[in-house]
Coordinates of C-alpha atoms in Angstrom, one line a residue:
M1 CA -114.8 57.5 53.5
S2 CA -113.1 55.1 55.9
T3 CA -109.8 53.6 54.9
L4 CA -110.5 49.9 55.4
P5 CA -107.6 47.7 54.5
L6 CA -107.8 45.3 51.6
P7 CA -107.3 41.5 52.1
L8 CA -103.7 40.6 52.1
S9 CA -103.8 38.6 48.9
F10 CA -100.1 39.0 48.1
F11 CA -99.4 35.6 46.6
R12 CA -100.6 34.7 43.1
L13 CA -100.1 31.6 41.1
S14 CA -99.4 31.9 37.5
G15 CA -102.6 31.5 35.5
T16 CA -104.9 32.6 38.2
S17 CA -106.7 35.9 38.6
T18 CA -105.4 38.8 40.8
R19 CA -102.4 38.4 43.6
D20 CA -73.9 41.5 68.6
L21 CA -75.6 44.1 70.3
P22 CA -78.3 43.3 72.8
F23 CA -81.6 44.8 71.6
P24 CA -82.9 47.5 73.9
S25 CA -85.4 46.4 76.5
S26 CA -87.9 49.0 75.2
L27 CA -88.5 46.7 72.3
E28 CA -91.3 45.0 74.3
R29 CA -92.6 48.2 75.8
S30 CA -93.7 50.8 73.3
S31 CA -93.6 54.4 74.2
V32 CA -97.2 54.6 72.9
S33 CA -99.8 52.7 74.8
F34 CA -101.9 50.8 72.3
P35 CA -103.3 47.4 73.5
L36 CA -101.6 44.3 72.3
I37 CA -104.0 42.3 70.2
P38 CA -103.9 38.8 68.9
F39 CA -102.7 38.4 65.3
R40 CA -104.3 35.9 63.1
R41 CA -101.6 34.1 61.2
L42 CA -101.9 34.3 57.4
E43 CA -102.6 30.8 56.2
L44 CA -101.8 31.8 52.6
F45 CA -98.2 32.4 53.6
R46 CA -97.8 29.2 55.5
S47 CA -99.3 27.2 52.7
T48 CA -96.8 28.6 50.2
S49 CA -93.7 28.3 52.4
G50 CA -92.5 25.3 50.5
M51 CA -93.0 26.5 46.9
T52 CA -90.4 28.0 44.7
I53 CA -90.9 31.7 44.5
S54 CA -89.4 34.0 41.9
R55 CA -88.1 37.4 42.7
S56 CA -87.4 40.6 40.9
F57 CA -86.3 44.1 42.0
S58 CA -87.3 47.7 42.0
F59 CA -87.1 50.7 44.2
V60 CA -89.1 53.8 45.2
F61 CA -87.9 56.7 43.1
C62 CA -86.1 59.9 43.0
S63 CA -85.5 61.9 39.8
L64 CA -83.5 62.2 36.5
K65 CA -80.6 64.5 37.2
A66 CA -79.4 67.3 35.0
K67 CA -75.7 67.0 34.2
A68 CA -75.7 63.2 34.3
T69 CA -78.6 62.8 32.0
A70 CA -77.3 65.4 29.6
E71 CA -74.2 63.2 29.2
L72 CA -76.5 60.2 28.8
V73 CA -78.3 61.7 25.9
Q74 CA -75.0 62.6 24.3
D75 CA -73.9 59.0 24.7
T76 CA -77.1 57.7 23.2
E77 CA -76.8 60.0 20.2
S78 CA -73.2 58.8 19.7
G79 CA -74.5 55.4 18.8
I80 CA -73.3 53.4 21.7
P81 CA -75.0 49.9 21.5
A82 CA -77.9 49.6 23.9
V83 CA -78.1 46.8 26.5
G84 CA -80.8 44.2 26.5
R85 CA -84.0 44.5 28.5
S86 CA -84.1 41.0 30.0
G87 CA -85.0 40.9 33.7
G88 CA -82.2 40.3 36.1
G89 CA -81.7 39.2 39.7
R90 CA -82.4 35.8 41.3
T91 CA -85.2 33.6 40.0
T92 CA -85.8 31.7 43.2
E93 CA -86.5 32.7 46.7
V94 CA -84.3 31.3 49.5
E95 CA -85.8 29.5 52.4
H96 CA -85.9 32.0 55.2
S97 CA -87.1 32.4 58.8
R98 CA -90.9 32.7 59.2
T99 CA -90.6 34.5 62.5
F100 CA -92.7 37.5 61.6
L101 CA -95.4 35.8 59.6
E102 CA -96.1 33.4 62.5
A103 CA -96.3 36.1 65.2
R104 CA -99.6 36.0 67.0
S105 CA -99.5 39.4 68.7
E106 CA -97.7 42.7 68.6
Q107 CA -95.4 41.5 71.4
E108 CA -94.4 38.4 69.4
L109 CA -93.9 40.5 66.3
L110 CA -91.5 42.9 68.0
Y111 CA -89.8 40.1 69.9
G112 CA -89.2 38.5 66.6
I113 CA -86.8 41.4 65.7
R114 CA -84.7 40.6 68.8
K115 CA -84.8 36.9 68.0
E116 CA -83.5 37.5 64.5
V117 CA -80.7 39.7 65.9
E118 CA -79.6 37.0 68.3
A119 CA -79.7 34.4 65.5
K120 CA -77.4 36.8 63.6
R121 CA -79.8 36.9 60.6
L122 CA -80.5 40.5 61.2
P123 CA -77.9 43.3 61.8
P124 CA -78.6 45.4 64.9
N125 CA -78.8 48.7 62.9
I126 CA -81.4 47.3 60.6
A127 CA -83.3 45.8 63.5
A128 CA -83.4 49.2 65.2
G129 CA -84.8 50.8 62.0
M130 CA -87.5 48.1 61.8
K131 CA -88.6 48.8 65.4
E132 CA -88.7 52.6 64.7
L133 CA -90.6 51.9 61.4
Y134 CA -93.2 49.8 63.3
Q135 CA -93.8 52.5 65.9
N136 CA -94.1 55.3 63.4
Y137 CA -96.4 53.3 61.2
R138 CA -98.6 52.2 64.1
N139 CA -99.0 55.8 65.4
A140 CA -99.9 57.1 61.9
V141 CA -102.5 54.4 61.2
F142 CA -104.1 54.8 64.6
Q143 CA -104.6 58.5 63.8
S144 CA -107.2 57.4 61.3
G145 CA -109.6 56.3 64.0
D146 CA -110.3 53.2 61.9
P147 CA -111.7 50.5 64.3
S148 CA -109.6 47.8 62.5
A149 CA -106.4 49.9 62.8
A150 CA -104.7 47.5 65.2
E151 CA -105.3 44.5 62.9
T152 CA -104.2 46.5 59.9
V153 CA -100.9 47.5 61.5
M154 CA -100.2 44.0 62.6
S155 CA -100.9 42.3 59.3
N156 CA -99.1 44.9 57.2
M157 CA -96.0 45.1 59.4
A158 CA -95.7 41.3 59.6
V159 CA -95.5 41.1 55.8
A160 CA -93.1 44.1 55.7
F161 CA -90.8 42.6 58.3
D162 CA -90.8 39.3 56.4
R163 CA -89.9 40.9 53.1
I164 CA -87.1 43.1 54.8
L165 CA -85.6 40.0 56.4
L166 CA -85.8 38.0 53.2
D167 CA -83.8 40.7 51.3
V168 CA -81.2 40.9 54.1
E169 CA -80.7 37.1 53.8
D170 CA -80.8 37.1 50.0
P171 CA -80.1 40.7 48.8
F172 CA -81.7 41.5 45.5
V173 CA -79.7 43.0 42.6
F174 CA -81.3 46.0 40.8
E175 CA -81.0 46.5 37.0
P176 CA -81.5 49.6 34.9
Y177 CA -85.1 48.7 34.1
H178 CA -87.5 46.8 36.3
K179 CA -90.9 45.6 35.4
A180 CA -93.2 45.4 38.5
L181 CA -93.1 42.1 40.2
R182 CA -96.7 40.9 40.6
E183 CA -96.5 37.1 41.0
P184 CA -96.2 34.8 42.7
F185 CA -95.7 37.4 45.4
D186 CA -97.6 40.6 44.5
Y187 CA -95.3 43.4 45.6
H188 CA -97.5 46.0 44.0
M189 CA -100.5 45.1 46.2
F190 CA -98.2 44.7 49.2
V191 CA -97.2 48.4 49.0
Q192 CA -100.7 49.6 48.1
N193 CA -102.2 47.9 51.2
Y194 CA -99.4 49.3 53.3
I195 CA -99.7 52.9 52.3
R196 CA -103.5 52.9 51.9
P197 CA -104.2 53.3 55.7
L198 CA -102.1 56.4 55.7
I199 CA -104.2 58.4 53.3
D200 CA -107.2 60.4 54.6
F201 CA -109.3 60.0 51.5
R202 CA -112.0 62.3 53.0
N203 CA -109.5 65.1 52.7
S204 CA -107.8 64.1 49.5
Y205 CA -108.5 65.4 46.0
I206 CA -107.7 64.9 42.3
G207 CA -107.4 67.9 40.0
N208 CA -108.6 67.7 36.4
L209 CA -109.7 64.1 36.3
S210 CA -110.7 64.5 32.7
F211 CA -107.1 64.9 31.6
F212 CA -106.2 61.6 33.2
Y213 CA -108.9 60.0 31.0
E214 CA -107.3 61.9 28.0
I215 CA -103.9 60.4 28.9
E216 CA -105.3 56.9 29.1
E217 CA -106.9 57.3 25.7
K218 CA -103.6 58.4 24.2
L219 CA -101.8 55.4 25.8
K220 CA -104.4 53.1 24.2
Q221 CA -103.6 54.7 20.8
G222 CA -99.9 53.8 21.2
H223 CA -98.7 57.3 22.2
N224 CA -96.1 57.9 24.9
V225 CA -96.8 60.3 27.8
V226 CA -94.3 61.9 30.1
L227 CA -95.5 63.5 33.4
I228 CA -93.2 66.3 34.5
S229 CA -93.8 66.4 38.3
N230 CA -92.6 67.6 41.6
H231 CA -91.5 64.9 44.1
Q232 CA -92.3 64.9 47.8
T233 CA -92.0 61.5 49.5
E234 CA -90.7 57.9 49.1
A235 CA -94.4 56.9 49.0
D236 CA -95.2 59.1 45.9
P237 CA -95.6 56.1 43.5
A238 CA -98.0 54.3 45.9
I239 CA -100.0 57.5 46.6
I240 CA -100.3 58.3 42.9
A241 CA -101.5 54.8 42.2
L242 CA -104.0 54.8 45.1
L243 CA -105.6 58.1 44.1
L244 CA -106.0 56.8 40.5
E245 CA -106.8 53.1 41.0
K246 CA -110.5 53.4 40.7
T247 CA -110.7 55.7 37.7
N248 CA -107.5 55.1 35.8
P249 CA -106.1 51.6 36.5
R250 CA -104.0 51.7 33.3
I251 CA -102.1 54.7 34.6
S252 CA -102.1 53.4 38.2
E253 CA -100.4 50.1 37.4
N254 CA -98.4 50.8 34.3
M255 CA -96.6 54.0 35.1
I256 CA -92.8 53.9 34.9
Y257 CA -91.0 55.9 37.5
V258 CA -87.5 57.4 37.0
A259 CA -85.9 56.5 40.3
G260 CA -82.8 57.5 42.2
D261 CA -80.2 55.1 43.6
R262 CA -80.6 55.7 47.3
V263 CA -83.4 53.2 48.0
I264 CA -81.8 50.3 46.2
T265 CA -79.3 50.1 49.0
D266 CA -81.6 50.9 51.9
P267 CA -82.9 47.6 53.4
L268 CA -86.0 49.3 54.7
C269 CA -86.9 50.6 51.2
K270 CA -86.1 47.7 48.8
P271 CA -89.2 45.5 49.5
F272 CA -91.4 48.6 49.1
S273 CA -90.1 49.1 45.6
M274 CA -90.4 45.7 44.0
G275 CA -93.9 46.3 42.7
R276 CA -93.1 49.4 40.5
N277 CA -92.0 49.8 36.9
L278 CA -88.7 51.7 37.3
I279 CA -85.9 53.2 35.3
C280 CA -83.0 53.3 37.8
V281 CA -80.5 56.2 37.8
Y282 CA -77.8 57.5 40.1
S283 CA -78.7 60.8 41.6
K284 CA -76.7 63.9 40.7
R285 CA -76.9 64.9 44.3
H286 CA -75.0 61.8 45.3
M287 CA -72.9 61.3 42.2
Y288 CA -69.7 62.4 43.9
D289 CA -70.2 60.9 47.4
V290 CA -67.6 58.3 46.7
P291 CA -65.2 59.8 44.0
E292 CA -63.9 56.4 42.9
H293 CA -67.5 55.3 42.0
V294 CA -68.3 58.2 39.7
E295 CA -67.3 56.5 36.5
M296 CA -69.2 53.4 37.4
K297 CA -72.3 55.5 38.2
R298 CA -72.1 57.3 34.8
R299 CA -71.9 54.0 32.9
A300 CA -74.9 52.7 34.9
N301 CA -76.8 55.8 34.0
T302 CA -76.0 55.4 30.3
R303 CA -77.5 51.9 30.4
S304 CA -80.6 53.2 32.1
L305 CA -81.1 55.9 29.5
K306 CA -80.8 53.4 26.7
E307 CA -83.4 51.2 28.4
M308 CA -85.8 54.2 28.5
A309 CA -85.2 54.9 24.8
L310 CA -86.0 51.2 24.0
L311 CA -89.2 51.4 26.1
L312 CA -90.4 54.6 24.4
R313 CA -89.7 53.1 21.0
D314 CA -92.5 50.5 21.7
G315 CA -95.0 53.2 22.4
S316 CA -97.9 53.2 24.9
K317 CA -95.6 54.1 27.8
I318 CA -96.2 56.6 30.6
V319 CA -93.2 57.9 32.4
W320 CA -93.0 59.9 35.6
I321 CA -90.0 62.1 36.3
A322 CA -89.1 64.8 38.8
P323 CA -86.6 67.2 37.1
S324 CA -86.0 69.0 40.4
G325 CA -83.4 66.4 41.2
G326 CA -84.9 65.2 44.5
R327 CA -87.7 65.6 47.0
D328 CA -89.3 69.0 47.8
R329 CA -88.3 70.5 51.1
P330 CA -89.7 73.3 53.2
D331 CA -88.2 76.8 53.1
P332 CA -85.8 76.9 56.1
F333 CA -87.1 80.3 57.2
T334 CA -90.9 80.2 56.5
E335 CA -91.2 76.4 56.8
E336 CA -93.5 76.6 53.8
W337 CA -93.5 73.7 51.3
Y338 CA -93.5 74.3 47.6
P339 CA -92.3 72.4 44.4
D340 CA -88.6 72.6 44.0
S341 CA -87.4 74.3 40.7
F342 CA -87.0 72.2 37.6
D343 CA -83.7 71.7 35.8
S344 CA -84.1 72.6 32.2
S345 CA -81.6 70.0 31.0
S346 CA -83.5 67.2 32.6
V347 CA -86.7 68.4 31.0
D348 CA -85.1 68.8 27.6
N349 CA -83.6 65.3 27.8
M350 CA -87.1 63.9 28.1
R351 CA -88.4 66.1 25.3
R352 CA -85.6 64.7 23.0
L353 CA -86.2 61.1 24.1
I354 CA -89.9 61.1 23.2
G355 CA -89.2 63.1 20.1
R356 CA -86.9 60.4 18.8
S357 CA -89.0 57.4 19.9
G358 CA -90.9 57.1 16.7
A359 CA -94.2 57.2 18.5
A360 CA -96.3 60.2 19.2
G361 CA -95.4 61.8 22.5
H362 CA -96.9 64.2 24.9
I363 CA -95.6 66.1 28.0
Y364 CA -98.0 67.0 30.9
P365 CA -97.3 68.9 34.1
L366 CA -98.3 67.0 37.2
A367 CA -98.6 68.3 40.8
L368 CA -98.4 66.2 43.9
L369 CA -99.0 67.2 47.5
C370 CA -98.5 64.5 50.1
Y371 CA -95.5 65.5 52.2
D372 CA -97.4 65.1 55.5
I373 CA -97.7 61.4 55.0
M374 CA -94.0 60.7 54.9
P375 CA -91.9 63.8 54.9
P376 CA -88.2 63.6 53.9
P377 CA -85.4 64.7 56.2
P378 CA -85.1 68.5 56.4
K379 CA -81.8 68.4 54.5
V380 CA -80.3 66.0 52.0
E381 CA -78.4 63.3 53.9
K382 CA -75.3 61.5 52.6
E383 CA -75.7 58.4 54.7
I384 CA -78.2 55.7 54.0
G385 CA -80.9 55.0 56.6
E386 CA -83.1 58.1 57.1
K387 CA -85.8 58.1 59.7
R388 CA -89.3 57.4 58.3
I389 CA -91.7 59.7 60.0
M390 CA -95.4 59.1 59.0
S391 CA -98.8 60.4 59.6
F392 CA -102.4 60.0 58.5
H393 CA -103.2 62.8 56.2
G394 CA -105.0 64.0 53.0
A395 CA -103.1 64.0 49.7
G396 CA -103.6 65.7 46.3
L397 CA -102.8 64.9 42.7
S398 CA -103.5 67.2 39.7
V399 CA -102.6 67.3 36.0
A400 CA -103.0 70.2 33.6
P401 CA -103.2 70.3 29.8
K402 CA -100.1 69.1 27.9
I403 CA -97.6 71.8 27.0
C404 CA -96.0 71.3 23.6
P405 CA -92.4 72.4 23.1
S406 CA -93.4 73.8 19.7
E407 CA -95.5 76.3 21.5
I408 CA -92.4 77.6 23.3
A409 CA -89.9 77.4 20.4
V410 CA -90.6 76.9 16.7
A411 CA -87.0 75.9 15.9
R412 CA -86.4 72.1 15.8
K413 CA -83.3 72.5 18.0
M414 CA -84.3 74.5 21.0
S415 CA -81.9 77.2 22.2
E416 CA -80.7 77.3 25.8
E417 CA -83.2 80.2 26.4
A418 CA -86.0 78.2 24.8
K419 CA -85.2 75.2 27.0
D420 CA -85.3 77.3 30.1
T421 CA -88.6 78.9 29.0
Y422 CA -90.1 75.5 28.4
A423 CA -89.0 74.2 31.8
Q424 CA -90.4 77.3 33.5
A425 CA -93.7 76.9 31.7
L426 CA -94.1 73.4 33.1
Y427 CA -93.0 74.5 36.5
K428 CA -95.4 77.3 36.6
S429 CA -98.3 74.9 35.8
V430 CA -97.2 72.5 38.5
T431 CA -96.9 75.3 41.0
E432 CA -100.4 76.7 40.2
Q433 CA -101.9 73.2 40.6
Y434 CA -100.0 72.7 43.8
N435 CA -101.3 75.9 45.3
V436 CA -104.9 74.8 44.6
L437 CA -104.3 71.4 46.2
K438 CA -102.7 73.2 49.2
C439 CA -105.8 75.4 49.6
A440 CA -108.1 72.4 49.4
I441 CA -106.2 70.2 51.9
H442 CA -104.2 72.5 54.2
G443 CA -106.5 75.5 53.8
K444 CA -109.5 73.3 54.5
Q445 CA -111.3 74.8 51.5
G446 CA -112.1 71.5 49.9
F447 CA -113.9 71.7 46.5
A448 CA -114.2 75.4 46.9
A449 CA -110.5 75.7 46.1
S450 CA -111.2 74.7 42.5
S451 CA -110.2 77.4 40.0
I452 CA -111.1 78.0 36.3
G453 CA -108.4 75.7 35.1
I454 CA -108.3 73.2 38.0
S455 CA -111.4 71.2 38.9
L456 CA -111.2 69.1 42.1
S457 CA -113.0 65.9 42.6
Q458 CA -113.0 62.8 44.9
P459 CA -113.8 59.9 42.5
W460 CA -113.5 57.3 45.2
N461 CA -116.7 58.6 46.9

């Protein structure tokens, strides 16, 4: 299957149907020789430049962390009043430069970065990151061999640069819970169209599609579902949504991701997050980076946990969480990738939350393999602004039968040993599914990698 880009129908009107450092001279001369092509300006952006546009926030995601979330549950149980769930941030979009949307060629698009630096609307460090992002994205999309790759890169990067510049000029404020921003600018489709050309669907697979149908049915019945998963890249939410968009749109568009704090401060990440439903938490790995901010972060996490409790109380919610505490990373000696171990406290926090929600709740183990598309840095970095290396590659997603806590421990209040055993059972299932996906994609076994409990399919074919 060829990965043809969708039309860039990013703007939707309510009530309508779906959607002073000199810059380096190498800016105009890329290290990779792809021909410069004309870029057809997007009339839909020009025609809406004068309208008032509302904004929201969000970010890509990380994970719910052990110690912090354990404290959050304790705070929730102590009866601290919950905060409201009204959306936050600005309600109007400021007038900003249209440099990138009006670019007619790759050269004009890249020159626009220099122009914005000279106009002091764009800090040099962010400008350098944008240039690097463009080159890496272009190289990855061209790996697909798609005849329309050049046009896809131009159109997607023009919109990405425009959104990055807008957020620099008018920074968005993130709140504990964010509902995906779909109109008048459709951030969800913006990210889907951006990540889509990076996925080699011919070498991608879904494991146990029938269980995704089962999950959708439970959501329709008002049940809550929690997906306990490994976490590989910043693009995980978009990859999950793209692999499920044809068969399970309810899951694809309504999933709530438990997200770390890193990307809400990274200018290159924020626009790619505004189309997701997110519960925002401060990562345990970075909780003590700035000692004087620890208490503030804990209070923010408390508010986030209360938001999740309120959401689950309504029922029909599906939540994705990676209890490993961050993205998977390869073994430093073997360089083999595998799911990072789960923290039993994080798993137990989710068990307790859905158990107290008042609605029926289910926990499923989910495996994700997609690190080739946008691998994280080899080590956890303290500073904001990691390099985004990208490639065109196959991806895999699999879910296994739900695992009930009662099957692990009969007692209502699980012992520490029972908590560990439950987390290990979920991790074992995720690892088994991951290994099947790995054989199918990296081992080139395809459908033959299917096992008795894991059936692979390609529903987009």
